[in-house]
Coordinates of C-alpha atoms and ligand atoms in Angstrom, one line a residue:
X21 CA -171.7 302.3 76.8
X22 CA -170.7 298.1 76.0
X23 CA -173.4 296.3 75.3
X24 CA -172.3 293.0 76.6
X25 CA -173.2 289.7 74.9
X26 CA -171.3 287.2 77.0
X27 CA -168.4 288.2 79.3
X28 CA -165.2 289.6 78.9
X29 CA -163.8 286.1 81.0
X30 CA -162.0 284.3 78.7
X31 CA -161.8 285.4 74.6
X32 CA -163.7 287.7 73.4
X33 CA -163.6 290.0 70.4
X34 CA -164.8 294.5 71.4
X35 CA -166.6 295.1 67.8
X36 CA -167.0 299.7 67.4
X37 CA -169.9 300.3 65.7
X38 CA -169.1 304.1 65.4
X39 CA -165.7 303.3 63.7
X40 CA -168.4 301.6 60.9
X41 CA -170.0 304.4 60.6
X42 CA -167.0 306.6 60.0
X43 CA -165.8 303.5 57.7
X44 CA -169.1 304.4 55.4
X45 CA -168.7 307.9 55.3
X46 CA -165.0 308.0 54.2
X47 CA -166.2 305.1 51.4
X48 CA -169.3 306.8 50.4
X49 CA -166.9 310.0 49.6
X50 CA -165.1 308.0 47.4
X51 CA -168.6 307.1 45.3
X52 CA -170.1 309.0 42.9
X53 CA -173.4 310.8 44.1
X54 CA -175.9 308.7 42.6
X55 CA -173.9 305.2 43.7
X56 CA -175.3 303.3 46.7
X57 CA -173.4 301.6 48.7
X58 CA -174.2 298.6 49.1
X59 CA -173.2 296.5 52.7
X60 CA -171.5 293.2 52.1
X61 CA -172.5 291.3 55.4
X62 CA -171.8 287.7 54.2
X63 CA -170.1 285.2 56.8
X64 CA -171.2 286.9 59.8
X65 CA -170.4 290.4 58.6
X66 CA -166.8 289.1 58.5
X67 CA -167.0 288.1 61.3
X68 CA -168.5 291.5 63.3
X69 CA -171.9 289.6 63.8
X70 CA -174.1 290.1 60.9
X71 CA -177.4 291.2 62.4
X72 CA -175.8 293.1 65.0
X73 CA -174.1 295.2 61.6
X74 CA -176.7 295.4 59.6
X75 CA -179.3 296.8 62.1
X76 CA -176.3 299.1 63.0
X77 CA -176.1 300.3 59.2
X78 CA -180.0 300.4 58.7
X79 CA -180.1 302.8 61.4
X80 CA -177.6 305.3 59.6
X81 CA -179.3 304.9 56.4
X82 CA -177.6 301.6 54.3
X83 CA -180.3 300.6 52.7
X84 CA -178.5 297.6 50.5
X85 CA -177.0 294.4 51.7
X86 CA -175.0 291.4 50.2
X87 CA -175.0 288.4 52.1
X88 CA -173.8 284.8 50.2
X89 CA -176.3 282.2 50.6
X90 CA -180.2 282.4 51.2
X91 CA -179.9 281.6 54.7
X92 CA -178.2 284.5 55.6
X93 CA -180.4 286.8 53.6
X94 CA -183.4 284.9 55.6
X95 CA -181.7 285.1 59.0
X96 CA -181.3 289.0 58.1
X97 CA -185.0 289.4 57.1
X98 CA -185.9 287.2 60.2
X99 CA -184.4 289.7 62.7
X100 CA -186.0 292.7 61.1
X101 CA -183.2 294.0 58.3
X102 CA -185.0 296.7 56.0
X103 CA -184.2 297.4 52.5
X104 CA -182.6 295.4 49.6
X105 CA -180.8 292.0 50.4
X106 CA -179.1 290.5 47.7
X107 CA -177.9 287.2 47.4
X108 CA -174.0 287.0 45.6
X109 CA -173.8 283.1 45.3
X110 CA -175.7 280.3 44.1
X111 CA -179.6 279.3 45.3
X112 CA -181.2 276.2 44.2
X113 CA -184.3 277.4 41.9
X114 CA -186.1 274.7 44.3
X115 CA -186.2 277.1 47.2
X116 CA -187.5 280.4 44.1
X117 CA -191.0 280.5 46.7
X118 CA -188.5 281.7 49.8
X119 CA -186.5 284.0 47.6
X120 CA -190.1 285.3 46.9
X121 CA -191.5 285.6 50.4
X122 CA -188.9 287.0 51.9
X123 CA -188.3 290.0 49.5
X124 CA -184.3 288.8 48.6
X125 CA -182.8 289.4 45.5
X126 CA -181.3 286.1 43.7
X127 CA -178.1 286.1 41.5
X128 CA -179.0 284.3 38.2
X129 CA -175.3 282.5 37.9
X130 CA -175.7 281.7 34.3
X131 CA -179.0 281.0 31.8
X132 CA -179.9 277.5 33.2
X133 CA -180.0 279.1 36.4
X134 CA -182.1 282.0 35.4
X135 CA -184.7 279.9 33.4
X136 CA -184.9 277.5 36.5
X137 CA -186.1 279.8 38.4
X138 CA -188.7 281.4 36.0
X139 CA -190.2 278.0 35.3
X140 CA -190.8 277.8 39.1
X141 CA -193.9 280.2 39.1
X142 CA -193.0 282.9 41.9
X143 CA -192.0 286.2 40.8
X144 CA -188.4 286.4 42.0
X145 CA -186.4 290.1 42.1
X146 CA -182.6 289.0 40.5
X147 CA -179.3 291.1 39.4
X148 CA -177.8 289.6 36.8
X149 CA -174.5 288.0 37.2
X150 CA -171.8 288.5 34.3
X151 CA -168.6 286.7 33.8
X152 CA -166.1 288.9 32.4
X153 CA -163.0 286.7 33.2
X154 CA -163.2 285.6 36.8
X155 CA -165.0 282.4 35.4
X156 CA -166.6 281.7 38.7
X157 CA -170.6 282.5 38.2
X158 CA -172.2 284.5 36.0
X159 CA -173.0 284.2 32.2
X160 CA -170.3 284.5 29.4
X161 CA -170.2 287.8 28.5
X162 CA -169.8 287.7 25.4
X163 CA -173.1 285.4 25.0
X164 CA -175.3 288.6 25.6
X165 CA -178.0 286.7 23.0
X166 CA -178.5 284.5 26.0
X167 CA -178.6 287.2 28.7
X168 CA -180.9 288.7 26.5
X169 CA -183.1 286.0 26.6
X170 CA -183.2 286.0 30.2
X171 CA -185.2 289.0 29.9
X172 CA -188.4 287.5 28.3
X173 CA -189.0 285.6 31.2
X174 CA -191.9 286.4 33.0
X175 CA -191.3 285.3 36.8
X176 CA -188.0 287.2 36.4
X177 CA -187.9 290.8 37.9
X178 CA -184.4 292.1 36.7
X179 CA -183.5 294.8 38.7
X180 CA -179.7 294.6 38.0
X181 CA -176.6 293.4 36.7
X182 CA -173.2 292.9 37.5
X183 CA -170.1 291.8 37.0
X184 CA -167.1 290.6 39.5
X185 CA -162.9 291.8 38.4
X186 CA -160.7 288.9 39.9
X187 CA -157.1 291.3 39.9
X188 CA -158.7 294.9 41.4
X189 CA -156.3 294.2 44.3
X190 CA -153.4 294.0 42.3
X191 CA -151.4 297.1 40.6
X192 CA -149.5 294.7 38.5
X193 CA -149.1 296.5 34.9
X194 CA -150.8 292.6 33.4
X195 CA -153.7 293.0 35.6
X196 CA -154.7 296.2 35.7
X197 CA -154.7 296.1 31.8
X198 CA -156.6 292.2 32.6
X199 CA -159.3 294.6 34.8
X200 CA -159.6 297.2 32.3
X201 CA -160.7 294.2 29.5
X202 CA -163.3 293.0 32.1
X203 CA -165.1 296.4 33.1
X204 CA -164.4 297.2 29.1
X205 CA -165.8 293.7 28.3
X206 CA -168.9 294.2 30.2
X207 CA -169.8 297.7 29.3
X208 CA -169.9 295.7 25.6
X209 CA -172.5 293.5 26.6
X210 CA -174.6 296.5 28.3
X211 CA -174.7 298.2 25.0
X212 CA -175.4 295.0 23.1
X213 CA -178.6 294.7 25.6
X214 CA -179.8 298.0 25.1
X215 CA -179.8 297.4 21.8
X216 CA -181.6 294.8 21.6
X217 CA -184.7 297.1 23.2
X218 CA -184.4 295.8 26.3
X219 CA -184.0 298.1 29.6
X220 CA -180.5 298.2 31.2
X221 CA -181.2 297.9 35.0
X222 CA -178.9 298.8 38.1
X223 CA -175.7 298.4 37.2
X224 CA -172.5 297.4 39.6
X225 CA -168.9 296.3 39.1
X226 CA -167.1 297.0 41.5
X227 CA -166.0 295.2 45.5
X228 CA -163.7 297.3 48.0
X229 CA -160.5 297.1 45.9
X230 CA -162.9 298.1 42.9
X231 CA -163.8 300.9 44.5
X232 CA -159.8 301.6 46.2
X233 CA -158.0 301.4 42.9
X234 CA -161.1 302.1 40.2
X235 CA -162.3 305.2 42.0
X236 CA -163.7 306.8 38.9
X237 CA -166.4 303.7 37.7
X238 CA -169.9 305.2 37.5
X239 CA -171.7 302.4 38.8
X240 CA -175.9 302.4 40.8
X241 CA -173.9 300.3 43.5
X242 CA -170.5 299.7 45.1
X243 CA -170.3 296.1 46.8
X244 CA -168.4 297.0 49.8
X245 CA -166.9 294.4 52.4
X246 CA -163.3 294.1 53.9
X247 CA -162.8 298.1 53.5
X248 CA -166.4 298.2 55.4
X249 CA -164.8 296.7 58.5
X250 CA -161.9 299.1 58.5
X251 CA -159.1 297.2 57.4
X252 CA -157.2 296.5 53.5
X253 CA -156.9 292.8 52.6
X254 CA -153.2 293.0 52.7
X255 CA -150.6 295.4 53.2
X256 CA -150.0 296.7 50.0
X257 CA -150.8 300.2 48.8
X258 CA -153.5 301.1 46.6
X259 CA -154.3 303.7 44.0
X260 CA -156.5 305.9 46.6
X261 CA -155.7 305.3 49.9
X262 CA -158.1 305.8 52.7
X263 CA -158.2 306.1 56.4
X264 CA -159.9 303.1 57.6
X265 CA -160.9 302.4 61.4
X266 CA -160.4 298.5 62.0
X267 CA -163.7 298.4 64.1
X268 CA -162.9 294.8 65.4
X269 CA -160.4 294.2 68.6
X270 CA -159.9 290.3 69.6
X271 CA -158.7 289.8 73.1
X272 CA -158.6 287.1 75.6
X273 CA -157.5 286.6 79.5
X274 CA -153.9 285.3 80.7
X275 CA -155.3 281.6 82.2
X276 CA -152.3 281.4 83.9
X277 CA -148.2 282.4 84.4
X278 CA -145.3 279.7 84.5
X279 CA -141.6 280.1 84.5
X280 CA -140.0 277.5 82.6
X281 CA -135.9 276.6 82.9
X282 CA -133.6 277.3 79.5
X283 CA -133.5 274.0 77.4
X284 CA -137.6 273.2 78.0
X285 CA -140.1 272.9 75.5
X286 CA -143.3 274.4 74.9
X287 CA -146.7 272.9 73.1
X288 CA -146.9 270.5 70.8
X289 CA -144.4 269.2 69.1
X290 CA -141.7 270.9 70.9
X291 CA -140.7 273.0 68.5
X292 CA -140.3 275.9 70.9
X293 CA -137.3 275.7 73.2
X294 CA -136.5 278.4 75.5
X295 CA -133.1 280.0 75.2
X296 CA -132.8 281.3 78.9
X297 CA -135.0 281.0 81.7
X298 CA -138.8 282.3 80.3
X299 CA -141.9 283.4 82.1
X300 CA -144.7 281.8 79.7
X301 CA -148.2 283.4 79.7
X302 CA -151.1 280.9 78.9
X303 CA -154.0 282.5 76.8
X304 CA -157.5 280.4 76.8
X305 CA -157.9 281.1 72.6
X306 CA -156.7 278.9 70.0
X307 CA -157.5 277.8 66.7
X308 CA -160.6 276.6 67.4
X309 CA -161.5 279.6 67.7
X310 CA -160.8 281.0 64.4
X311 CA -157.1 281.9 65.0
X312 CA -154.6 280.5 62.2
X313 CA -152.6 277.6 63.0
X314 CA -149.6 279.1 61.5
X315 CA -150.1 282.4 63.4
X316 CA -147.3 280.3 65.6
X317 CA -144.3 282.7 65.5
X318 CA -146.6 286.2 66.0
X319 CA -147.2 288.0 68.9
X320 CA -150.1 289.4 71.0
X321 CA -149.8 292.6 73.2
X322 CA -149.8 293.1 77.0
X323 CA -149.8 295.8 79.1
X324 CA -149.0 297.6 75.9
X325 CA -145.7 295.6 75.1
X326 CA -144.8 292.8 72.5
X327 CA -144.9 289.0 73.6
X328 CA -144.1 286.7 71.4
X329 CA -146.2 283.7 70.7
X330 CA -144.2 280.6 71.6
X331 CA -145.1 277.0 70.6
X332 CA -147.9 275.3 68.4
X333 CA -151.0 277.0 68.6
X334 CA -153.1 274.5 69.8
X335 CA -156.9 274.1 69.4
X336 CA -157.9 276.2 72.6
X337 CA -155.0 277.3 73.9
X338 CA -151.1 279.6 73.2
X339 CA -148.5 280.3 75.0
X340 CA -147.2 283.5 75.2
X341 CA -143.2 284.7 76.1
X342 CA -144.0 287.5 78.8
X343 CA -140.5 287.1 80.5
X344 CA -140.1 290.7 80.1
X345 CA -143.3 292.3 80.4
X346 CA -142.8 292.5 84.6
X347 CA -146.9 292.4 85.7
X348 CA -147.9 290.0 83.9
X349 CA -150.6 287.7 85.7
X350 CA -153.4 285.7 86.0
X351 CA -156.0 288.5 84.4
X352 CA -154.1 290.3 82.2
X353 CA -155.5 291.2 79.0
X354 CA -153.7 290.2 75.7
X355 CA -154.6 291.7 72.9
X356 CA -154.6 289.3 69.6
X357 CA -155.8 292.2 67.1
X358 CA -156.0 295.8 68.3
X359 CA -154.6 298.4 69.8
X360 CA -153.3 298.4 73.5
X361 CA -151.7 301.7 74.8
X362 CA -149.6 302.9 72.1
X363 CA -148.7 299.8 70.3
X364 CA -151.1 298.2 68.1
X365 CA -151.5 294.6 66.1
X366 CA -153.4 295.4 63.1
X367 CA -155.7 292.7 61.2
X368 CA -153.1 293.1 57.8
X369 CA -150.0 291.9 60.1
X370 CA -151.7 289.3 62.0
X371 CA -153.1 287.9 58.3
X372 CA -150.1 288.2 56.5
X373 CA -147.8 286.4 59.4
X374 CA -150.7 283.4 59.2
X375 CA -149.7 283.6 55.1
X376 CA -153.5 284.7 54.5
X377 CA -155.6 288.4 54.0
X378 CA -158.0 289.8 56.2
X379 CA -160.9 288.9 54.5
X380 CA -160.0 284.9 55.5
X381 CA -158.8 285.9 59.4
X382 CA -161.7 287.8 60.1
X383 CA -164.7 285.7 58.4
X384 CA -163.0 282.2 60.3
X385 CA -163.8 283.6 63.7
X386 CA -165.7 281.2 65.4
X387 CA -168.9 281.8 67.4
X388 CA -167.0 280.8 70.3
X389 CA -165.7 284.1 70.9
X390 CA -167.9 286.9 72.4
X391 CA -168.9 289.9 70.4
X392 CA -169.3 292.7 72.4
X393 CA -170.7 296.1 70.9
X394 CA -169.8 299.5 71.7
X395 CA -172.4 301.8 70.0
X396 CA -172.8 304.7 71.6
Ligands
PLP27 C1 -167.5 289.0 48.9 C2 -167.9 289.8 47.6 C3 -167.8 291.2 47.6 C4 -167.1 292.0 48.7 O1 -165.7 291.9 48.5 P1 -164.7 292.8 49.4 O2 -163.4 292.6 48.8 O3 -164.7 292.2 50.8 O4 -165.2 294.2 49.4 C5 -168.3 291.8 46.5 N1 -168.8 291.1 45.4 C6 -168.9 289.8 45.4 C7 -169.4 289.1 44.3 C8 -168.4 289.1 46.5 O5 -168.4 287.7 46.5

């Protein structure tokens, strides 16, 4: 059954909710028993709609979410999202009464942050953030005095900690020994907390590549978002492969068919010049909406067959080479990402032709584009 939200007239994007679910089980093997995983649904579930994928995943038992900012952690709670909802990036302590209302757990980015939000008198659930090297948020690790500290404040209810690794992705000889100081470094300042009497709460380390090349960390949660979704960041191999299902499919209508002599130009810029006669499909999706601007020089698929894309992308609009693809028409489906008859366009070859990974092609889909769920 398709659920449709919008039509299927001009751009839209088919989103599989049973491919997620298969995407969970075949990560969840991967996790030791007692580690939960925990659903990264930031930027619009990358994209896939975030309520829509959370109330997909509550249903077949995720009980823990990341989002980035409070809003989305409120929007989620808004439209009924059970279970833990924690908040990876930064929340002004101002807004500590929301955090407390709606049941979301904050990040405490370093001390300051953590003893802003105590002195604002609402009892407020946090994890812990730890830098370890990344040097985005989180508290030096090696100041575990001051982390220590943040457990004597009262309105704080630690529940875990965590650190981020910056080079998981990478099998680089330099950064896997660079991620073996972080996970080392931040064990160190676990120990140093326990002994200082206090009690080590739920720990975490580790995002998809974490999890793809550091299989054997024994963490309470596994932060889990591009591999979620069914596809890698990039192309490149990793330490345990898996077989993900890319639930997402972007597709949009041919507006219209022109033939166009050798020697014309097409788009913007006229940077494309036809080297014979050409038969140029026009497809209603552009940058706009979310598609790269450098995705110029890819290619879509229709009727199952290869066309080029020819020209500038432009902001709501691309032209297509279909010259020898024979039924081509107004009506035809092209398929930007996905699979159509036995060829395919996966999200790693579309991302790494725009000169970007997955994680950035997927979360810049705009609203503009339909989601349309199949879930049963
Ligand atoms: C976005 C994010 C994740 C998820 O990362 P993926 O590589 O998509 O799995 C995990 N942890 C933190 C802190 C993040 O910001």
């Amino acid at each position: 059954m398709i659920t449709h939200y919008g039509s299927m007239e001009r751009a839209w994007a088919e989103i599989d909710l049973h491919k997620l679910e298969e995407n969970v089980k075949t990560i969840q093997n991967l996790l030791p028993k007692k580690c939960k995983f925990m659903a990264v649904v930031k930027a619009n579930a990358y994209g896939h709609g975030d309520v829509e994928t959370a109330a997909f995943l509550n249903k077949i038992g995720v009980e823990a979410f990341a989002v980035a900012t409070l809003e989305e952690g409120i929007h989620l709670r808004k439209c009924g999202i059970q279970g833990e909802i924690l908040i990876l990036g930064y929340t002004h302590a101002g807004r500590a009464r929301e955090l407390s209302q709606e049941e979301l757990i904050q990040t405490v980015v370093d001390r300051e942050h953590g003893e802003a939000l105590n002195k604002m008198g609402f009892p407020v659930k946090v994890h812990i953030k730890v830098d370890t090297g990344m040097h985005r948020l989180g508290e030096s690790y090696w100041d575990s005095k001051g982390i220590g500290k943040l457990f004597l404040l009262k309105n704080l209810m630690i529940q875990g900690i965590y650190t981020h690794l910056c080079v998981a992705d990478s099998k680089e000889e330099e950064d896997v020994a660079f991620t073996k100081r972080q996970i080392q470094h931040f064990y160190e300042t676990l120990r140093e907390i326990e002994k200082k009497g206090y009690p080590l709460p739920l720990v975490h380390i580790q995002s998809s590549y974490g999890v793809l090349n550091y299989p054997e960390l024994q963490c309470d949660y596994a932060r889990i978002g591009i591999a979620l979704y069914g596809v890698y960041s990039k192309e490149e191999e990793v330490k345990t492969p898996i077989e993900l299902k890319p639930i997402m499919a972007i597709r949009s209508r041919v507006a219209l068919v022109r033939k166009i002599k050798k020697g014309e130009s097409v788009s913007y810029g006229r940077n494309f010049t036809a080297k014979r006669d050409t038969k140029v499909a026009v497809l209603p999706i552009g940058y706009a909406d979310g598609l790269p601007r450098n995705m110029s020089g890819g290619q879509v698929l229709i009727d199952g067959k290869k066309a080029p894309i020819i020209g500038r992308i432009c902001m709501d609009q691309l032209m297509v080479d279909v010259t020898d693809i024979p039924d081509v028409q107004k009506d035809s489906v092209a398929t930007l990402i996905g699979k159509d008859g036995k060829e395919e366009r996966r999200a790693e070859e579309v991302a790494a032709n725009a000169g970007t990974i997955t994680n950035e092609l997927l979360s810049r889909l705009s609203t503009r584009i339909h989601r349309i769920y199949v879930d049963s």
